[in-house]
mmCIF file with all atom_site columns, C-alpha atoms in Angstrom:
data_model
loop_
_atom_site.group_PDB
_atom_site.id
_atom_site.type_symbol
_atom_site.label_atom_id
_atom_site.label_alt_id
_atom_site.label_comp_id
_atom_site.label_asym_id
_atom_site.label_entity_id
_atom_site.label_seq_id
_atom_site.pdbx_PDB_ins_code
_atom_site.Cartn_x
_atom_site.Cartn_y
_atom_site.Cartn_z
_atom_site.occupancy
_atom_site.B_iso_or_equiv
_atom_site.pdbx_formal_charge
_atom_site.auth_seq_id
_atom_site.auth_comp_id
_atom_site.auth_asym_id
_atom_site.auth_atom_id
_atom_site.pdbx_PDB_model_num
ATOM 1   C CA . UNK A 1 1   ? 99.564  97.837  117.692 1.00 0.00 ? 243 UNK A CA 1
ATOM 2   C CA . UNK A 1 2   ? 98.548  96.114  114.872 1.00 0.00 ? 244 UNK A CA 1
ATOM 3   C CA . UNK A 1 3   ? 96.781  98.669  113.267 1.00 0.00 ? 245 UNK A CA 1
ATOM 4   C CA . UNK A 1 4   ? 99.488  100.925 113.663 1.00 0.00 ? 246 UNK A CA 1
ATOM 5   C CA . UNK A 1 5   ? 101.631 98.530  111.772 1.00 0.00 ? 247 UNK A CA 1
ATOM 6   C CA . UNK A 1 6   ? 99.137  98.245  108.918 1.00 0.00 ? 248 UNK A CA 1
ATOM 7   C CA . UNK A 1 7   ? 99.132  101.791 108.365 1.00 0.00 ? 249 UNK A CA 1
ATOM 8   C CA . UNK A 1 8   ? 102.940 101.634 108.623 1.00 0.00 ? 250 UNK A CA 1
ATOM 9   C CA . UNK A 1 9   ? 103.320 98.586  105.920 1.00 0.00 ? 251 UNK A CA 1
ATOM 10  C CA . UNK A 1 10  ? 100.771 100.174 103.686 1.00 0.00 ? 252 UNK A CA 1
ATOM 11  C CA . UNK A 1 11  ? 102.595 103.257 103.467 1.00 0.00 ? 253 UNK A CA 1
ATOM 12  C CA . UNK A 1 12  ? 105.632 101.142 102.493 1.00 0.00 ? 254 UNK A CA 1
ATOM 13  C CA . UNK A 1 13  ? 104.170 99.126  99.890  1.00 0.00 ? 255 UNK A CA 1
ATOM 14  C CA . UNK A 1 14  ? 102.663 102.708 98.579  1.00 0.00 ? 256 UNK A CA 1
ATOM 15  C CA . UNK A 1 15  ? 106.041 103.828 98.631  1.00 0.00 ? 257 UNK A CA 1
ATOM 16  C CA . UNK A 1 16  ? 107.521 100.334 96.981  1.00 0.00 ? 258 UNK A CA 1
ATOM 17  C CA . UNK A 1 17  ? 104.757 101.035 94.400  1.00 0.00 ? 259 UNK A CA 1
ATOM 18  C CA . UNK A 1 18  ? 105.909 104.483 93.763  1.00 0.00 ? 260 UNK A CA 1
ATOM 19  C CA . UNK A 1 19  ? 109.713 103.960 93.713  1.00 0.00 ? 261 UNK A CA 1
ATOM 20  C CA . UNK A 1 20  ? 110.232 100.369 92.603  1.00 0.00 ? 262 UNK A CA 1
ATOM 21  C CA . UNK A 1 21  ? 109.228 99.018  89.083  1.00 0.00 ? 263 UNK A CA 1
ATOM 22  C CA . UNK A 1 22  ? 108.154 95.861  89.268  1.00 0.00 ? 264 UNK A CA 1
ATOM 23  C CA . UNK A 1 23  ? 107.730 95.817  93.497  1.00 0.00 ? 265 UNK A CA 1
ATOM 24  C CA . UNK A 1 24  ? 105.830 93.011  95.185  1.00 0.00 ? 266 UNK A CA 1
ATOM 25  C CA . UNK A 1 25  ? 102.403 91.703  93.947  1.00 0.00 ? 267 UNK A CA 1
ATOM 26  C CA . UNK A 1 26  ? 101.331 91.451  97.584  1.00 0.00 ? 268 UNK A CA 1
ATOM 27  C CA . UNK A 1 27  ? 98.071  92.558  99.781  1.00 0.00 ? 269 UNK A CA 1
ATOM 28  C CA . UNK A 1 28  ? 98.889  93.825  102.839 1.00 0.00 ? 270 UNK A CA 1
ATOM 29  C CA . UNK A 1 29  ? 96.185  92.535  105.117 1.00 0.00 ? 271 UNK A CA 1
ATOM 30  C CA . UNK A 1 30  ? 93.458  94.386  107.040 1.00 0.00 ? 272 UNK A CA 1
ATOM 31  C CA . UNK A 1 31  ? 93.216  94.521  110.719 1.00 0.00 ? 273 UNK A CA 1
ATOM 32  C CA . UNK A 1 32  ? 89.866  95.023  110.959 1.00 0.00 ? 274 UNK A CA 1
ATOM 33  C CA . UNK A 1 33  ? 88.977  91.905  108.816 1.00 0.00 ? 275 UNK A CA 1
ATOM 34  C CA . UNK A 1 34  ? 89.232  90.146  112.032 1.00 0.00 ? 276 UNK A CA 1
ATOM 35  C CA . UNK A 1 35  ? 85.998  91.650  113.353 1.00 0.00 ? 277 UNK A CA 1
ATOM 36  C CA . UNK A 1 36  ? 85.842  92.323  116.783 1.00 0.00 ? 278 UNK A CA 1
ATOM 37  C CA . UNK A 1 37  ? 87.519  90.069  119.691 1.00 0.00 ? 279 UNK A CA 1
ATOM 38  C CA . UNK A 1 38  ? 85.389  87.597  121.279 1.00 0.00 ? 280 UNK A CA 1
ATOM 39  C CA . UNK A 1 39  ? 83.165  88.479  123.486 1.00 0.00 ? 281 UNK A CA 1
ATOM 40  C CA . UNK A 1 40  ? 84.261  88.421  127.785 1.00 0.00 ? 282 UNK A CA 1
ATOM 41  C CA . UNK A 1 41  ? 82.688  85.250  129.125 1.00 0.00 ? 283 UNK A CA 1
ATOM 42  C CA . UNK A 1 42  ? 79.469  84.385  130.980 1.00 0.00 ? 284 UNK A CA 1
ATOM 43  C CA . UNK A 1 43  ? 79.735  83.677  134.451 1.00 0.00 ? 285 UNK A CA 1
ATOM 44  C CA . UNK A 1 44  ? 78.452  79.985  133.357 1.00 0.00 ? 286 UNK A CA 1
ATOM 45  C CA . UNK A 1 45  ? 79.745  79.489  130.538 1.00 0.00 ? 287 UNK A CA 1
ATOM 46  C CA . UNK A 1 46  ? 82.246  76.396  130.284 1.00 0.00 ? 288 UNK A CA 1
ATOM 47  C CA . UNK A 1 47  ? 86.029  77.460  130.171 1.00 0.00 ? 289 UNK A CA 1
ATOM 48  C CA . UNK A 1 48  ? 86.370  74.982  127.375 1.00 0.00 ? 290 UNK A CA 1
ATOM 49  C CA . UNK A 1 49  ? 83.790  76.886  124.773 1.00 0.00 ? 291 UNK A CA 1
ATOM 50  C CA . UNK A 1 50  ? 85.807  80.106  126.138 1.00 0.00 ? 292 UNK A CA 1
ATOM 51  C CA . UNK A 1 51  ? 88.787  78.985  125.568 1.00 0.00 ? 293 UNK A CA 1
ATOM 52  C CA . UNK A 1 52  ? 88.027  77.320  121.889 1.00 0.00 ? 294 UNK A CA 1
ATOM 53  C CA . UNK A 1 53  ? 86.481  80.359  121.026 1.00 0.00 ? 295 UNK A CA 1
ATOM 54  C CA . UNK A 1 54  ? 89.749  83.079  122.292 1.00 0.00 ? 296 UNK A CA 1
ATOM 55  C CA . UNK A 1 55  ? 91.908  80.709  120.555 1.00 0.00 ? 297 UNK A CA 1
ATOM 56  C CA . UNK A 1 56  ? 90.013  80.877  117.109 1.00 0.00 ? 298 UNK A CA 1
ATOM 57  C CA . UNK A 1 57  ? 90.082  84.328  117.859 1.00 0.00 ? 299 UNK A CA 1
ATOM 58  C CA . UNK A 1 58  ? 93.990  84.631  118.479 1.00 0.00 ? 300 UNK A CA 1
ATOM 59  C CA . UNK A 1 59  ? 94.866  82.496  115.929 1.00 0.00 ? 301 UNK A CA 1
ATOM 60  C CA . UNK A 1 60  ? 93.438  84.928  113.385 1.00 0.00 ? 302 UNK A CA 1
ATOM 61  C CA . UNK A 1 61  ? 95.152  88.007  114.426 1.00 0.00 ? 303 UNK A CA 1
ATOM 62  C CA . UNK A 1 62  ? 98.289  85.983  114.508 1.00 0.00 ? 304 UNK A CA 1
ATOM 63  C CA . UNK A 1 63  ? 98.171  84.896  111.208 1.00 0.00 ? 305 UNK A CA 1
ATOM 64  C CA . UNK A 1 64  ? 97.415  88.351  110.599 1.00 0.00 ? 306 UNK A CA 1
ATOM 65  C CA . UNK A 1 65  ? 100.239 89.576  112.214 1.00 0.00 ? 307 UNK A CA 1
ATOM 66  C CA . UNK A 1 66  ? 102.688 86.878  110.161 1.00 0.00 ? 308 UNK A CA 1
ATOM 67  C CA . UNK A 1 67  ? 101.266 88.440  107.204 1.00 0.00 ? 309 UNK A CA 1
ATOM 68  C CA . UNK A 1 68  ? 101.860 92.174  108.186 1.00 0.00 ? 310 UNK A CA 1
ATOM 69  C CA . UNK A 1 69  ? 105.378 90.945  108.801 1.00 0.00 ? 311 UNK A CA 1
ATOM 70  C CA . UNK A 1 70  ? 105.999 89.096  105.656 1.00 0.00 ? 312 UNK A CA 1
ATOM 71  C CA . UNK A 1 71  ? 104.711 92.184  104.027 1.00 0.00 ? 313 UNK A CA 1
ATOM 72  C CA . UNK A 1 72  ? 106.919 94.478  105.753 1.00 0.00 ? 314 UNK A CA 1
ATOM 73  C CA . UNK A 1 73  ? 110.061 92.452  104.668 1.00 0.00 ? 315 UNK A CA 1
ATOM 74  C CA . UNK A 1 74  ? 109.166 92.042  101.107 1.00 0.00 ? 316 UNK A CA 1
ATOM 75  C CA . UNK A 1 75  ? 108.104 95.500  100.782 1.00 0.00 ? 317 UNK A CA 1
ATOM 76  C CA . UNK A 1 76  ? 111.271 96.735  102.339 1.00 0.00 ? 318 UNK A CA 1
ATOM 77  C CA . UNK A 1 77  ? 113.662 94.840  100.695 1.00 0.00 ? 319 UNK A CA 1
ATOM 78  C CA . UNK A 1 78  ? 113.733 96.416  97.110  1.00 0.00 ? 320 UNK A CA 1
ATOM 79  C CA . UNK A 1 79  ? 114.133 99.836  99.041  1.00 0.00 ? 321 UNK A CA 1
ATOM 80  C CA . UNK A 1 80  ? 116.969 98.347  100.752 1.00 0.00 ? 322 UNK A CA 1
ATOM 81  C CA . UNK A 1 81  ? 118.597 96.942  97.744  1.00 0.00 ? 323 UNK A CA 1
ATOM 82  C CA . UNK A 1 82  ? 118.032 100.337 96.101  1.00 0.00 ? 324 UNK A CA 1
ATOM 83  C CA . UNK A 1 83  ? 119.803 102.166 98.944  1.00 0.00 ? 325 UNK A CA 1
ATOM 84  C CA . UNK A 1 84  ? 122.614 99.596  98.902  1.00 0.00 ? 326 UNK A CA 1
ATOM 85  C CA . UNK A 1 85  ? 123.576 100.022 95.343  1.00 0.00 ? 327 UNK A CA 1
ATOM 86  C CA . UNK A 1 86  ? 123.282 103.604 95.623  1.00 0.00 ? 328 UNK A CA 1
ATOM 87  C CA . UNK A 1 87  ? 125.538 103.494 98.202  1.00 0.00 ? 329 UNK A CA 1
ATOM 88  C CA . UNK A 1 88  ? 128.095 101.343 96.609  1.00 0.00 ? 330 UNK A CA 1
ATOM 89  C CA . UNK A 1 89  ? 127.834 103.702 93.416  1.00 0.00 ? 331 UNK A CA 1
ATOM 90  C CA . UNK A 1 90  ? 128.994 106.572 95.695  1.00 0.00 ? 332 UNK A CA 1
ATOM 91  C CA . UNK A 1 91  ? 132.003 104.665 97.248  1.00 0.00 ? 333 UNK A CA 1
ATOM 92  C CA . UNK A 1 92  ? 133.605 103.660 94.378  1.00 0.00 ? 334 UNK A CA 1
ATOM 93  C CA . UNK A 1 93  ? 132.941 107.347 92.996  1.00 0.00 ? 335 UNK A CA 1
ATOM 94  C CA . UNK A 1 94  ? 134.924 107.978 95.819  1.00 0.00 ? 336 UNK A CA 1
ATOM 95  C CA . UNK A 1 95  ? 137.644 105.131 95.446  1.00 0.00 ? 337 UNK A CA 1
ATOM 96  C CA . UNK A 1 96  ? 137.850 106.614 91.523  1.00 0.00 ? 338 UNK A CA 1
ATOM 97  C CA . UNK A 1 97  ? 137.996 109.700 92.278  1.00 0.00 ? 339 UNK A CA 1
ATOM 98  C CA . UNK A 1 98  ? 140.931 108.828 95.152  1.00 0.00 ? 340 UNK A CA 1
ATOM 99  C CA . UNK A 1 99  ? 142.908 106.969 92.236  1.00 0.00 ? 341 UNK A CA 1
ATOM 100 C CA . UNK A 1 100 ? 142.174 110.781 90.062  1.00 0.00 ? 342 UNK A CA 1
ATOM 101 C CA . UNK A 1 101 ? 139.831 108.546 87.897  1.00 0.00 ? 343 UNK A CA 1
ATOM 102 C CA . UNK A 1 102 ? 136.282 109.529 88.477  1.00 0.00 ? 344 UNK A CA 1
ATOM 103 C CA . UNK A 1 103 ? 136.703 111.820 85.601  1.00 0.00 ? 345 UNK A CA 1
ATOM 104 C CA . UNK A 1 104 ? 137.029 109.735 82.172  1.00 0.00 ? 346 UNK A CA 1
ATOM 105 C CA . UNK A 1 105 ? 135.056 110.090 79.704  1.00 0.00 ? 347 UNK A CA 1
ATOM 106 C CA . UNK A 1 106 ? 134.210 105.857 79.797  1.00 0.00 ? 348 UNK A CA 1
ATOM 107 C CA . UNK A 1 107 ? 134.166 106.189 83.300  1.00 0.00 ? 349 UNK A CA 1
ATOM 108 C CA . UNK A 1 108 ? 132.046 109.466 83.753  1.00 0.00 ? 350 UNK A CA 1
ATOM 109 C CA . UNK A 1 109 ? 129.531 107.596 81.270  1.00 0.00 ? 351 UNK A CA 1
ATOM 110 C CA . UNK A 1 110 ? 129.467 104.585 82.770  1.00 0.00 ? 352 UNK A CA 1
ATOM 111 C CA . UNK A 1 111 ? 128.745 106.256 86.205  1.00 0.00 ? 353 UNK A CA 1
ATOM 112 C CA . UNK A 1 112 ? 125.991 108.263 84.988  1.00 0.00 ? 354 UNK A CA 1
ATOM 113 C CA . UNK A 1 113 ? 124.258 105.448 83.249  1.00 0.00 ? 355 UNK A CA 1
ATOM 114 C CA . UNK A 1 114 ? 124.170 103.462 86.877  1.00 0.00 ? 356 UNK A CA 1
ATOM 115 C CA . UNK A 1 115 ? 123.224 107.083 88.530  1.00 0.00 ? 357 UNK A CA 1
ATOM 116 C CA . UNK A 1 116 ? 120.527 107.722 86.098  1.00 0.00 ? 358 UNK A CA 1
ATOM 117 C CA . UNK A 1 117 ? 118.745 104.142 86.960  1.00 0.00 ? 359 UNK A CA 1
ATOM 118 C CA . UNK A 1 118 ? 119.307 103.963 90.459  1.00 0.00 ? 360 UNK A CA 1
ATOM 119 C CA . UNK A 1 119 ? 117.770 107.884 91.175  1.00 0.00 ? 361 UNK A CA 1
ATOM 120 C CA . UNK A 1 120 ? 114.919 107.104 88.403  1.00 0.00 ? 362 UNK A CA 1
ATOM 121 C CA . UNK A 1 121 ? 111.730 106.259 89.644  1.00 0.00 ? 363 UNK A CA 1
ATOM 122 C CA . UNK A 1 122 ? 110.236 103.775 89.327  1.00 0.00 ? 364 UNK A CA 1
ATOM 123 C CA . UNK A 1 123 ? 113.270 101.898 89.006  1.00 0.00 ? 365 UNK A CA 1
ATOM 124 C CA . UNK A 1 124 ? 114.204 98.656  87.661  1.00 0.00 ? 366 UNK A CA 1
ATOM 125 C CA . UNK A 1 125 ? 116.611 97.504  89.936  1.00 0.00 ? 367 UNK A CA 1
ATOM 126 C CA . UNK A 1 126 ? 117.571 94.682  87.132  1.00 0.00 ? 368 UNK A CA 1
ATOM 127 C CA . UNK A 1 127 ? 118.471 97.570  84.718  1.00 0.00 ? 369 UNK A CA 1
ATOM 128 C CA . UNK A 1 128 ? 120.220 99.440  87.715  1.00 0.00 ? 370 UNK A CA 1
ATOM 129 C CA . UNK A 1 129 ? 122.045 96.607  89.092  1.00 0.00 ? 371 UNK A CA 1
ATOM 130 C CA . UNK A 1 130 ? 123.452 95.461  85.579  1.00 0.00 ? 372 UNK A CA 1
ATOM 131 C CA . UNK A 1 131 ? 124.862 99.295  85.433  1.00 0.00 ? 373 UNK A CA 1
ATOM 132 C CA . UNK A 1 132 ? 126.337 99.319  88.851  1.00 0.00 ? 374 UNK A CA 1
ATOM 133 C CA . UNK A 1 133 ? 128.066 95.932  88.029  1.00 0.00 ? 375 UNK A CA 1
ATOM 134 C CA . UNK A 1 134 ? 129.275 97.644  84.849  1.00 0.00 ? 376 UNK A CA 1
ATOM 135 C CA . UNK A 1 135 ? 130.792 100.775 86.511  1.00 0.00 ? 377 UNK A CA 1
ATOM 136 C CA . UNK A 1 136 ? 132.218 99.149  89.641  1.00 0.00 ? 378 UNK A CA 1
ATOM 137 C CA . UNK A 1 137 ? 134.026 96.306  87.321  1.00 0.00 ? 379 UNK A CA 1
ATOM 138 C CA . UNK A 1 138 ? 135.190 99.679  85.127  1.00 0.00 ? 380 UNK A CA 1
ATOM 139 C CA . UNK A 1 139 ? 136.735 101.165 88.129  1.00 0.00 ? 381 UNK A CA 1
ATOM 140 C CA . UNK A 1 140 ? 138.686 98.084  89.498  1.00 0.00 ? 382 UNK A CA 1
ATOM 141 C CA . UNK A 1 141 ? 139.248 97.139  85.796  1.00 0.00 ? 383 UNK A CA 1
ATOM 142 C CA . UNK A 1 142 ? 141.323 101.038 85.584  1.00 0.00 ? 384 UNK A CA 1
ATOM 143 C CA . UNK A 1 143 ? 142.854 100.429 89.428  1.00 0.00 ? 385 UNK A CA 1
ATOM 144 C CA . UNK A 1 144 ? 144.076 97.033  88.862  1.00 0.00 ? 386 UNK A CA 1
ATOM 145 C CA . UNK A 1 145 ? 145.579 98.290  85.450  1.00 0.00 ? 387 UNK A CA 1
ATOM 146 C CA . UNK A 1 146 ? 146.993 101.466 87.024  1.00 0.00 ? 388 UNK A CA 1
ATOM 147 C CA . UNK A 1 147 ? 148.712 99.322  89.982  1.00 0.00 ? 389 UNK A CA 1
#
């Protein structure tokens, strides 16, 4: 299982990598660094060096599995946070558009500025947060003054 999920969290971070500008500074750690699991007792051997040794053992690929974990999150999130502002872009499109605003010159630019960051790659969220602020405080700023 754990292998699966490192091939899974290294195709994220590739991903991050790819699409985020400035994504995580983070390893994702390797599975097989643990070496291979113990091996099954002797018939004599004292359940207290067994159990020392399994729980070395464990403790390893838990750790392991914390940091597969922690990498999956961090990975993830500027994705996430990419996705979200994209989406929010859209609906107030939308909410513009439903007020007849989306097409203003100000407006339209504003829009594309936010559109152009957020569907760049790699993108800098920073840049393409600051635009999305921009147009979605533009499009209340027109609603508010048109109510």
């Amino acid at each position: 299982t754990l292998r699966a999920d490192e091939i899974r969290v290294r195709e994220l971070a590739a991903r991050c990598r790819e699409k985020i500008l400035d994504a995580p500074n983070l390893a994702v750690p390797s599975v097989d660094a643990l070496g291979s699991p113990p091996p099954p007792p002797e018939p004599d051997e004292a359940w207290a060096t067994v159990r020392k040794r399994t729980a070395e053992w464990l403790d390893k690929l838990n750790r392991v599995e914390r940091a597969l974990t922690e990498a999956d999150r961090r990975f993830a999130a500027p994705l996430a946070e990419r996705d979200d502002l994209r989406g929010v872009l859209q609906g107030f499109r939308a909410k513009a558009a439903a007020h007849g605003l989306a097409e203003g010159a100000h407006l339209g630019d504003t829009y594309e500025a936010a559109r152009r960051h957020l569907w760049s790659a790699p993108c800098d969220l920073t840049v393409a947060r600051e635009h999305t602020q921009r147009y979605l405080d533009a499009v209340n700023a027109l609603i508010d003054g048109e109510t």
